[in-house]
C-alpha atoms as a printed R data frame, in Angstrom:
    type eleno elety resid chain resno       x       y       z
1   ATOM     1    CA   MET     A     1 -16.396  -2.047   2.980
2   ATOM     2    CA   ALA     A     2 -16.209   0.336   0.340
3   ATOM     3    CA   PHE     A     3 -12.704   0.822   0.787
4   ATOM     4    CA   GLY     A     4 -12.307  -2.742  -0.022
5   ATOM     5    CA   ILE     A     5 -14.054  -3.012  -2.799
6   ATOM     6    CA   LYS     A     6 -12.488   0.563  -4.341
7   ATOM     7    CA   ASP     A     7  -8.507  -1.378  -3.409
8   ATOM     8    CA   ILE     A     8  -9.211  -4.093  -5.260
9   ATOM     9    CA   ALA     A     9 -11.448  -2.898  -8.493
10  ATOM    10    CA   GLU     A    10  -9.096   0.427  -8.711
11  ATOM    11    CA   PRO     A    11  -5.751  -1.145  -9.515
12  ATOM    12    CA   ALA     A    12  -7.288  -3.679 -11.904
13  ATOM    13    CA   LEU     A    13  -9.657  -1.224 -13.736
14  ATOM    14    CA   LEU     A    14  -6.064   1.071 -14.201
15  ATOM    15    CA   ASN     A    15  -4.520  -2.546 -15.186
16  ATOM    16    CA   GLU     A    16  -7.400  -3.360 -17.713
17  ATOM    17    CA   SER     A    17  -6.945   0.205 -19.238
18  ATOM    18    CA   ILE     A    18  -3.350   0.017 -20.858
19  ATOM    19    CA   PRO     A    19  -3.060  -1.759 -24.031
20  ATOM    20    CA   PRO     A    20  -1.041  -4.982 -23.912
21  ATOM    21    CA   SER     A    21   2.948  -3.532 -24.181
22  ATOM    22    CA   ARG     A    22   5.918  -4.657 -22.974
23  ATOM    23    CA   TYR     A    23   6.093  -0.963 -21.347
24  ATOM    24    CA   LYS     A    24   2.740  -1.594 -19.988
25  ATOM    25    CA   SER     A    25   4.392  -2.377 -15.994
26  ATOM    26    CA   LYS     A    26   6.559   1.031 -16.702
27  ATOM    27    CA   ILE     A    27   3.463   2.640 -17.913
28  ATOM    28    CA   PHE     A    28   1.333   1.601 -15.250
29  ATOM    29    CA   ALA     A    29   3.127   2.882 -12.460
30  ATOM    30    CA   LYS     A    30   3.982   6.349 -13.345
31  ATOM    31    CA   ILE     A    31  -0.017   7.099 -14.118
32  ATOM    32    CA   ASN     A    32  -0.294   4.936 -10.750
33  ATOM    33    CA   SER     A    33   3.105   6.853  -8.850
34  ATOM    34    CA   LYS     A    34   0.564  10.464 -10.181
35  ATOM    35    CA   GLY     A    35  -2.449   9.367  -8.923
36  ATOM    36    CA   ALA     A    36  -1.073   8.538  -5.568
37  ATOM    37    CA   SER     A    37   1.232  11.723  -5.532
38  ATOM    38    CA   ARG     A    38  -1.983  13.715  -5.899
39  ATOM    39    CA   TYR     A    39  -4.068  12.117  -3.147
40  ATOM    40    CA   TYR     A    40  -1.738  12.678  -0.993
41  ATOM    41    CA   LEU     A    41  -1.022  16.565  -2.180
42  ATOM    42    CA   LEU     A    42  -5.064  16.778  -1.827
43  ATOM    43    CA   ASN     A    43  -5.028  15.159   1.668
44  ATOM    44    CA   ALA     A    44  -2.817  17.117   2.987
45  ATOM    45    CA   LEU     A    45  -4.588  20.517   1.752
46  ATOM    46    CA   SER     A    46  -8.281  18.860   3.076
47  ATOM    47    CA   LYS     A    47  -6.589  18.003   6.725
48  ATOM    48    CA   ILE     A    48  -5.895  22.276   6.521
49  ATOM    49    CA   LEU     A    49  -9.250  22.644   5.415
50  ATOM    50    CA   ALA     A    50 -11.432  20.525   7.111
51  ATOM    51    CA   GLY     A    51  -9.682  21.980  10.578
52  ATOM    52    CA   TYR     A    52  -9.904  26.004   9.589
53  ATOM    53    CA   LEU     A    53 -14.193  24.788   8.582
54  ATOM    54    CA   PHE     A    54 -14.470  22.897  11.872
55  ATOM    55    CA   THR     A    55 -13.395  25.646  14.005
56  ATOM    56    CA   ILE     A    56 -16.678  27.690  11.852
57  ATOM    57    CA   ASN     A    57 -19.175  24.797  11.858
58  ATOM    58    CA   GLY     A    58 -17.906  21.010  12.828
59  ATOM    59    CA   TYR     A    59 -20.738  20.291  10.084
60  ATOM    60    CA   ILE     A    60 -18.950  21.999   7.431
61  ATOM    61    CA   PRO     A    61 -16.329  19.289   5.910
62  ATOM    62    CA   ILE     A    62 -19.017  16.617   6.915
63  ATOM    63    CA   ILE     A    63 -21.400  18.227   3.875
64  ATOM    64    CA   ILE     A    64 -18.385  19.115   1.745
65  ATOM    65    CA   SER     A    65 -17.246  15.362   2.253
66  ATOM    66    CA   LEU     A    66 -20.425  14.417   1.019
67  ATOM    67    CA   CYS     A    67 -20.932  16.323  -2.192
68  ATOM    68    CA   ILE     A    68 -17.227  15.560  -2.823
69  ATOM    69    CA   LEU     A    69 -19.054  11.574  -3.169
70  ATOM    70    CA   ILE     A    70 -21.833  12.475  -4.888
71  ATOM    71    CA   PHE     A    71 -19.808  14.155  -7.164
72  ATOM    72    CA   VAL     A    72 -17.302  11.190  -7.726
73  ATOM    73    CA   ALA     A    73 -20.000   8.870  -7.742
74  ATOM    74    CA   ILE     A    74 -22.014  10.962 -10.980
75  ATOM    75    CA   LEU     A    75 -17.966  10.983 -12.610
76  ATOM    76    CA   SER     A    76 -17.548   7.250 -12.504
77  ATOM    77    CA   LEU     A    77 -20.584   6.462 -14.136
78  ATOM    78    CA   PHE     A    78 -19.313   7.578 -17.015
79  ATOM    79    CA   PHE     A    79 -16.306   5.189 -17.201
80  ATOM    80    CA   ILE     A    80 -15.476   3.074 -20.354
81  ATOM    81    CA   GLU     A    81 -15.607  -0.505 -19.147
82  ATOM    82    CA   PRO     A    82 -11.971  -1.481 -20.311
83  ATOM    83    CA   VAL     A    83 -13.036  -5.458 -20.558
84  ATOM    84    CA   LYS     A    84 -15.904  -6.029 -23.241
85  ATOM    85    CA   ASN     A    85 -17.695  -9.000 -21.260
86  ATOM    86    CA   LYS     A    86 -19.322 -10.964 -23.514
87  ATOM    87    CA   ARG     A    87 -21.298 -13.618 -21.146
88  ATOM    88    CA   LYS     A    88 -25.038 -12.925 -19.519
89  ATOM    89    CA   GLN     A    89 -24.676  -9.779 -16.717
90  ATOM    90    CA   ASN     A    90 -25.899 -12.037 -14.016
91  ATOM    91    CA   PHE     A    91 -24.658 -13.061 -11.113
92  ATOM    92    CA   ASP     A    92 -22.923 -16.790 -10.719
93  ATOM    93    CA   TYR     A    93 -21.887 -17.885  -7.655
94  ATOM    94    CA   LEU     A    94 -20.269 -21.522  -8.210
95  ATOM    95    CA   GLU     A    95 -18.377 -19.852 -11.161
96  ATOM    96    CA   ILE     A    96 -17.351 -16.810  -9.085
97  ATOM    97    CA   ILE     A    97 -16.155 -19.665  -6.175
98  ATOM    98    CA   ARG     A    98 -14.568 -21.225  -9.165
99  ATOM    99    CA   ASP     A    99 -12.743 -18.519 -10.545
100 ATOM   100    CA   THR     A   100 -11.905 -17.168  -6.598
101 ATOM   101    CA   LYS     A   101 -10.843 -21.363  -6.493
102 ATOM   102    CA   GLU     A   102  -8.741 -20.979  -9.684
103 ATOM   103    CA   GLY     A   103  -6.929 -17.490  -9.244
104 ATOM   104    CA   PHE     A   104  -5.578 -18.759  -5.505
105 ATOM   105    CA   SER     A   105  -4.259 -21.906  -6.495
106 ATOM   106    CA   TYR     A   106  -2.361 -19.710  -9.172
107 ATOM   107    CA   ILE     A   107  -1.036 -17.822  -6.611
108 ATOM   108    CA   PHE     A   108   0.362 -20.641  -3.888
109 ATOM   109    CA   LYS     A   109   2.035 -22.144  -7.290
110 ATOM   110    CA   SER     A   110   3.883 -19.102  -8.411
111 ATOM   111    CA   GLU     A   111   6.759 -18.275  -5.792
112 ATOM   112    CA   ARG     A   112   6.954 -14.586  -6.856
113 ATOM   113    CA   LEU     A   113   3.268 -13.592  -5.948
114 ATOM   114    CA   LYS     A   114   3.612 -15.471  -2.966
115 ATOM   115    CA   SER     A   115   6.618 -13.487  -1.965
116 ATOM   116    CA   LEU     A   116   4.439 -10.148  -2.865
117 ATOM   117    CA   ILE     A   117   1.550 -10.977  -0.766
118 ATOM   118    CA   LEU     A   118   3.739 -12.599   1.516
119 ATOM   119    CA   ALA     A   119   5.507  -8.794   2.241
120 ATOM   120    CA   SER     A   120   3.467  -6.698   0.765
121 ATOM   121    CA   ALA     A   121   0.797  -7.974   4.165
122 ATOM   122    CA   LEU     A   122   3.182  -7.713   6.867
123 ATOM   123    CA   ILE     A   123   4.618  -4.229   5.659
124 ATOM   124    CA   SER     A   124   0.988  -3.038   5.622
125 ATOM   125    CA   ALA     A   125   0.077  -4.337   9.328
126 ATOM   126    CA   PHE     A   126   3.689  -3.002  10.443
127 ATOM   127    CA   ILE     A   127   2.200   0.790   8.692
128 ATOM   128    CA   SER     A   128  -0.659   0.166  10.681
129 ATOM   129    CA   ILE     A   129   0.534  -0.553  14.042
130 ATOM   130    CA   CYS     A   130   3.110   2.568  13.481
131 ATOM   131    CA   PHE     A   131   0.239   5.322  12.309
132 ATOM   132    CA   THR     A   132  -1.468   3.975  16.021
133 ATOM   133    CA   TYR     A   133   1.694   4.218  17.757
134 ATOM   134    CA   SER     A   134   2.528   7.347  16.733
135 ATOM   135    CA   VAL     A   135   0.171   9.557  17.442
136 ATOM   136    CA   SER     A   136  -0.310   7.781  21.085
137 ATOM   137    CA   LEU     A   137   4.388   8.968  21.179
138 ATOM   138    CA   LEU     A   138   3.656  12.292  20.594
139 ATOM   139    CA   GLU     A   139   0.137  12.662  22.677
140 ATOM   140    CA   ASP     A   140   3.093  11.206  25.408
141 ATOM   141    CA   LEU     A   141   5.241  13.771  24.903
142 ATOM   142    CA   HIS     A   142   2.767  16.521  25.179
143 ATOM   143    CA   ILE     A   143   2.347  17.745  21.719
144 ATOM   144    CA   PRO     A   144   0.160  20.253  20.852
145 ATOM   145    CA   VAL     A   145  -2.894  18.339  18.693
146 ATOM   146    CA   VAL     A   146  -1.805  21.498  16.116
147 ATOM   147    CA   ILE     A   147   1.065  20.657  15.652
148 ATOM   148    CA   ILE     A   148   0.671  17.090  15.645
149 ATOM   149    CA   THR     A   149  -1.769  17.553  12.667
150 ATOM   150    CA   LEU     A   150   0.240  19.699  11.532
151 ATOM   151    CA   ILE     A   151   3.147  16.765  11.237
152 ATOM   152    CA   SER     A   152   0.564  14.593   9.345
153 ATOM   153    CA   THR     A   153  -0.140  17.083   6.676
154 ATOM   154    CA   ILE     A   154   3.491  17.708   6.338
155 ATOM   155    CA   GLY     A   155   3.824  13.633   6.197
156 ATOM   156    CA   ASN     A   156   1.223  14.108   3.375
157 ATOM   157    CA   LEU     A   157   3.503  15.759   1.102
158 ATOM   158    CA   ILE     A   158   6.300  13.937   1.570
159 ATOM   159    CA   SER     A   159   4.158  10.612   0.954
160 ATOM   160    CA   SER     A   160   3.623  12.992  -2.456
161 ATOM   161    CA   ILE     A   161   7.315  13.152  -3.222
162 ATOM   162    CA   GLY     A   162   7.573   9.672  -2.195
163 ATOM   163    CA   SER     A   163   5.357   8.398  -5.052
164 ATOM   164    CA   LYS     A   164   6.820  10.611  -7.156
165 ATOM   165    CA   LYS     A   165  10.143   8.862  -6.782
166 ATOM   166    CA   GLU     A   166   8.809   5.296  -7.057
167 ATOM   167    CA   ASP     A   167  10.196   4.236 -10.352
168 ATOM   168    CA   LYS     A   168  13.722   6.211  -9.514
169 ATOM   169    CA   ILE     A   169  13.702   4.148  -6.139
170 ATOM   170    CA   ASN     A   170  12.498   0.856  -7.965
171 ATOM   171    CA   LYS     A   171  15.863   1.364 -10.743
172 ATOM   172    CA   LYS     A   172  18.521   1.737  -7.666
173 ATOM   173    CA   PHE     A   173  17.052  -1.354  -5.424
174 ATOM   174    CA   ASN     A   174  15.597  -3.139  -7.921
175 ATOM   175    CA   ASN     A   175  14.384  -6.111  -5.729
176 ATOM   176    CA   LYS     A   176  15.522  -4.980  -2.605
177 ATOM   177    CA   THR     A   177  13.503  -2.033  -3.012
178 ATOM   178    CA   LEU     A   178  10.512  -3.714  -0.692
179 ATOM   179    CA   VAL     A   179  12.931  -4.884   1.672
180 ATOM   180    CA   THR     A   180  15.065  -1.871   1.647
181 ATOM   181    CA   ILE     A   181  11.585   0.719   2.066
182 ATOM   182    CA   SER     A   182  10.291  -2.050   4.991
183 ATOM   183    CA   LEU     A   183  14.113  -2.080   7.205
184 ATOM   184    CA   MET     A   184  13.665   1.662   7.242
185 ATOM   185    CA   LEU     A   185  10.011   1.886   8.111
186 ATOM   186    CA   SER     A   186  11.130  -0.664  11.284
187 ATOM   187    CA   SER     A   187  14.381   1.258  12.011
188 ATOM   188    CA   CYS     A   188  12.257   5.089  11.929
189 ATOM   189    CA   CYS     A   189   9.904   2.928  14.464
190 ATOM   190    CA   ILE     A   190  12.628   1.626  16.833
191 ATOM   191    CA   LEU     A   191  14.456   5.337  17.066
192 ATOM   192    CA   TRP     A   192  11.260   6.727  17.831
193 ATOM   193    CA   GLY     A   193  10.781   4.607  20.532
194 ATOM   194    CA   VAL     A   194  14.205   4.906  21.533
195 ATOM   195    CA   LEU     A   195  13.932   8.770  21.815
196 ATOM   196    CA   GLY     A   196  10.595   8.539  23.341
197 ATOM   197    CA   ALA     A   197  12.000   6.328  26.237
198 ATOM   198    CA   ILE     A   198  15.041   8.609  26.752
199 ATOM   199    CA   GLY     A   199  14.250  12.081  25.348
200 ATOM   200    CA   SER     A   200  10.414  13.166  27.260
201 ATOM   201    CA   GLN     A   201  10.626  16.592  27.048
202 ATOM   202    CA   ASN     A   202  14.067  17.026  24.895
203 ATOM   203    CA   ILE     A   203  13.504  19.274  22.392
204 ATOM   204    CA   ILE     A   204  16.602  17.265  20.118
205 ATOM   205    CA   CYS     A   205  15.253  14.193  20.958
206 ATOM   206    CA   ILE     A   206  11.662  15.617  19.715
207 ATOM   207    CA   SER     A   207  13.387  17.555  16.267
208 ATOM   208    CA   ILE     A   208  15.063  13.864  15.187
209 ATOM   209    CA   ILE     A   209  11.438  11.931  16.229
210 ATOM   210    CA   LEU     A   210  10.203  14.947  13.819
211 ATOM   211    CA   VAL     A   211  12.668  14.840  11.300
212 ATOM   212    CA   THR     A   212  12.469  10.675  10.809
213 ATOM   213    CA   SER     A   213   8.764  10.919  10.884
214 ATOM   214    CA   LEU     A   214   9.431  12.692   7.447
215 ATOM   215    CA   ILE     A   215  11.664   9.417   6.221
216 ATOM   216    CA   TYR     A   216   9.225   7.205   7.344
217 ATOM   217    CA   ASP     A   217   6.378   8.919   5.126
218 ATOM   218    CA   PHE     A   218   8.461   9.351   2.272
219 ATOM   219    CA   CYS     A   219   9.180   5.568   2.694
220 ATOM   220    CA   ASN     A   220   5.364   4.724   2.941
221 ATOM   221    CA   GLY     A   221   4.768   6.797   0.342
222 ATOM   222    CA   THR     A   222   6.752   4.722  -2.170
223 ATOM   223    CA   TYR     A   223   5.540   1.758  -0.696
224 ATOM   224    CA   TYR     A   224   1.639   2.060  -1.762
225 ATOM   225    CA   THR     A   225   3.027   2.605  -5.566
226 ATOM   226    CA   ILE     A   226   4.980  -0.099  -6.015
227 ATOM   227    CA   ILE     A   227   3.365  -2.813  -4.460
228 ATOM   228    CA   ASP     A   228   0.591  -2.207  -6.839
229 ATOM   229    CA   ARG     A   229   2.660  -2.312  -9.645
230 ATOM   230    CA   TYR     A   230   4.882  -5.421  -8.624
231 ATOM   231    CA   LEU     A   231   1.589  -7.509  -7.990
232 ATOM   232    CA   THR     A   232   0.115  -6.185 -12.124
233 ATOM   233    CA   ASN     A   233   3.250  -7.699 -13.504
234 ATOM   234    CA   PHE     A   234   2.915 -10.341 -15.715
235 ATOM   235    CA   THR     A   235  -1.279 -10.374 -15.790
236 ATOM   236    CA   ASN     A   236  -3.931  -9.830 -17.307
237 ATOM   237    CA   LYS     A   237  -7.540  -9.230 -16.802
238 ATOM   238    CA   GLN     A   238  -8.113 -12.668 -16.170
239 ATOM   239    CA   ILE     A   239  -5.668 -13.098 -13.118
240 ATOM   240    CA   ASP     A   240  -5.749  -9.559 -12.038
241 ATOM   241    CA   ILE     A   241  -8.970  -8.948  -9.827
242 ATOM   242    CA   LYS     A   242  -8.168 -12.507  -7.807
243 ATOM   243    CA   ILE     A   243  -4.546 -10.977  -7.076
244 ATOM   244    CA   PHE     A   244  -6.218  -7.552  -5.547
245 ATOM   245    CA   SER     A   245  -8.840  -9.887  -3.476
246 ATOM   246    CA   ALA     A   246  -6.009 -12.418  -2.719
247 ATOM   247    CA   ASN     A   247  -3.957  -9.394  -1.497
248 ATOM   248    CA   LYS     A   248  -6.429  -7.599   0.384
249 ATOM   249    CA   ILE     A   249  -7.649 -10.604   2.330
250 ATOM   250    CA   THR     A   250  -4.379 -11.747   3.257
251 ATOM   251    CA   ASN     A   251  -3.508  -7.443   4.341
252 ATOM   252    CA   ASN     A   252  -7.000  -7.211   6.498
253 ATOM   253    CA   CYS     A   253  -5.890 -10.504   8.209
254 ATOM   254    CA   THR     A   254  -2.240  -9.596   9.522
255 ATOM   255    CA   ASN     A   255  -3.926  -6.520  10.517
256 ATOM   256    CA   ILE     A   256  -6.262  -7.898  12.703
257 ATOM   257    CA   ILE     A   257  -3.535  -9.971  14.310
258 ATOM   258    CA   GLY     A   258  -0.902  -7.505  14.277
259 ATOM   259    CA   SER     A   259  -3.259  -4.556  15.656
260 ATOM   260    CA   LEU     A   260  -4.813  -7.038  17.903
261 ATOM   261    CA   PHE     A   261  -0.901  -8.655  19.110
262 ATOM   262    CA   ALA     A   262  -0.102  -4.010  19.629
263 ATOM   263    CA   SER     A   263  -3.134  -3.166  21.607
264 ATOM   264    CA   PHE     A   264  -1.858  -6.215  24.202
265 ATOM   265    CA   LEU     A   265   1.599  -5.078  24.302
266 ATOM   266    CA   LEU     A   266   0.780  -1.126  24.529
267 ATOM   267    CA   ASN     A   267  -1.431  -2.137  27.429
268 ATOM   268    CA   LYS     A   268   1.906  -3.609  29.329
269 ATOM   269    CA   VAL     A   269   4.536  -1.244  28.750
270 ATOM   270    CA   THR     A   270   4.648   2.210  27.551
271 ATOM   271    CA   THR     A   271   4.358   3.499  23.733
272 ATOM   272    CA   ALA     A   272   8.093   4.213  23.196
273 ATOM   273    CA   TYR     A   273   8.551   0.459  25.058
274 ATOM   274    CA   ALA     A   274   6.272  -1.132  22.987
275 ATOM   275    CA   MET     A   275   7.401   0.549  19.723
276 ATOM   276    CA   ILE     A   276  11.498  -0.431  20.371
277 ATOM   277    CA   ILE     A   277   9.574  -3.791  20.629
278 ATOM   278    CA   MET     A   278   7.565  -4.339  17.809
279 ATOM   279    CA   GLY     A   279  10.501  -2.559  15.780
280 ATOM   280    CA   THR     A   280  12.673  -4.828  16.867
281 ATOM   281    CA   ILE     A   281  10.488  -7.719  16.080
282 ATOM   282    CA   PHE     A   282   9.732  -6.806  12.929
283 ATOM   283    CA   THR     A   283  13.189  -5.902  11.799
284 ATOM   284    CA   LEU     A   284  13.726 -10.144  12.184
285 ATOM   285    CA   ILE     A   285  10.921 -10.661  10.079
286 ATOM   286    CA   TYR     A   286  12.076  -8.156   7.094
287 ATOM   287    CA   ILE     A   287  15.818  -9.683   7.476
288 ATOM   288    CA   LEU     A   288  14.037 -13.060   7.071
289 ATOM   289    CA   LEU     A   289  11.991 -12.103   4.536
290 ATOM   290    CA   GLY     A   290  14.968 -10.476   2.375
291 ATOM   291    CA   LYS     A   291  16.335 -13.988   1.933
292 ATOM   292    CA   TYR     A   292  13.434 -15.411   1.122
293 ATOM   293    CA   MET     A   293  12.633 -12.961  -1.469
294 ATOM   294    CA   LYS     A   294  15.974 -12.763  -2.738
295 ATOM   295    CA   LYS     A   295  15.692 -15.992  -5.532
296 ATOM   296    CA   ARG     A   296  11.959 -15.150  -5.653
297 ATOM   297    CA   LEU     A   297  11.807 -10.924  -7.426
298 ATOM   298    CA   GLY     A   298  13.496  -9.604  -9.814
299 ATOM   299    CA   LYS     A   299  14.031 -11.444 -12.768
300 ATOM   300    CA   ASN     A   300  13.859 -11.299 -15.910
301 ATOM   301    CA   PRO     A   301  10.229 -12.571 -17.371
302 ATOM   302    CA   THR     A   302  12.090 -14.865 -19.675
303 ATOM   303    CA   GLU     A   303  13.859 -16.171 -16.469
304 ATOM   304    CA   TYR     A   304  10.397 -17.038 -14.309
305 ATOM   305    CA   SER     A   305   8.983 -20.522 -15.062
306 ATOM   306    CA   LYS     A   306   5.767 -21.164 -17.486
307 ATOM   307    CA   ILE     A   307   3.432 -20.715 -14.459
308 ATOM   308    CA   GLU     A   308   5.191 -17.176 -13.217
309 ATOM   309    CA   THR     A   309   4.452 -15.806 -16.633
310 ATOM   310    CA   LYS     A   310   1.149 -17.698 -17.449
311 ATOM   311    CA   TYR     A   311  -1.116 -14.569 -18.140
312 ATOM   312    CA   ASP     A   312   1.807 -12.016 -19.348
313 ATOM   313    CA   GLU     A   313  -0.017 -10.966 -22.094
314 ATOM   314    CA   ASN     A   314   3.750  -9.503 -23.508
315 ATOM   315    CA   ILE     A   315   5.008 -13.419 -24.230
316 ATOM   316    CA   ILE     A   316   1.484 -14.215 -25.446
317 ATOM   317    CA   LYS     A   317   1.446 -11.735 -28.036
318 ATOM   318    CA   TYR     A   318   5.406 -11.648 -28.839
């Protein structure tokens, strides 16, 4: 629940803290990618530190985590609300329901947002599945736990680089960015499965798996920063929370369905074959997704309909 609230409020808080400007999207992307990059870096360092401290006393990492949470809670008390709310500070549940209904109604009318939320849900579900499958595959290949932890740590560092390069990647691939990232993710999964099925203890196959996992982590870091940027385009304080809420709800529902199917598949076949099957299925889905998104993303603001840019602050102001 805590992470659900955080994932909705965090990008909205950042988006509303940036004054209206024709460069707002770029500013948001720059700050968001910097934050994501530092998160992945700290995540990698904390894994190393926690692993070392755990060998001394298992309670030490937990105590440190509690101290950090207390510090962050105190820090957040000093945040300044970016939106002045003139209404009374009470909860009107009927109004909340009406606002949510209005937000979803707008999203269903917006072809751009529908395609973005669909892409976000499918990529998020696949990343969740791959996270479980990849650890299971490394265990099947009898990779020591220490090495798996080291791979995870290096992966976080690579994700940090990926989030930093988000703007360059977006400029290179434009409206094909999400499809390119998703196809790279699914291709890595298929390759892992093939090498896992034929490689066993073959050092060359294991080495290729480890190298491609770095490519996967790079795409992972890029995706999570770029999707927030796309979702905040043409938005303001009236709609951004509703968009992030709809995206989170859709992602969670898709993750549940994907995880159940992935779990069922893992009971029938080995991890390697499960990765081949899931990678192939999602590759086909992503190809179809690319065709669906082709005419709906990557346009200039003036090329979109009035519905798409209804909440665009730049158009309202200029």
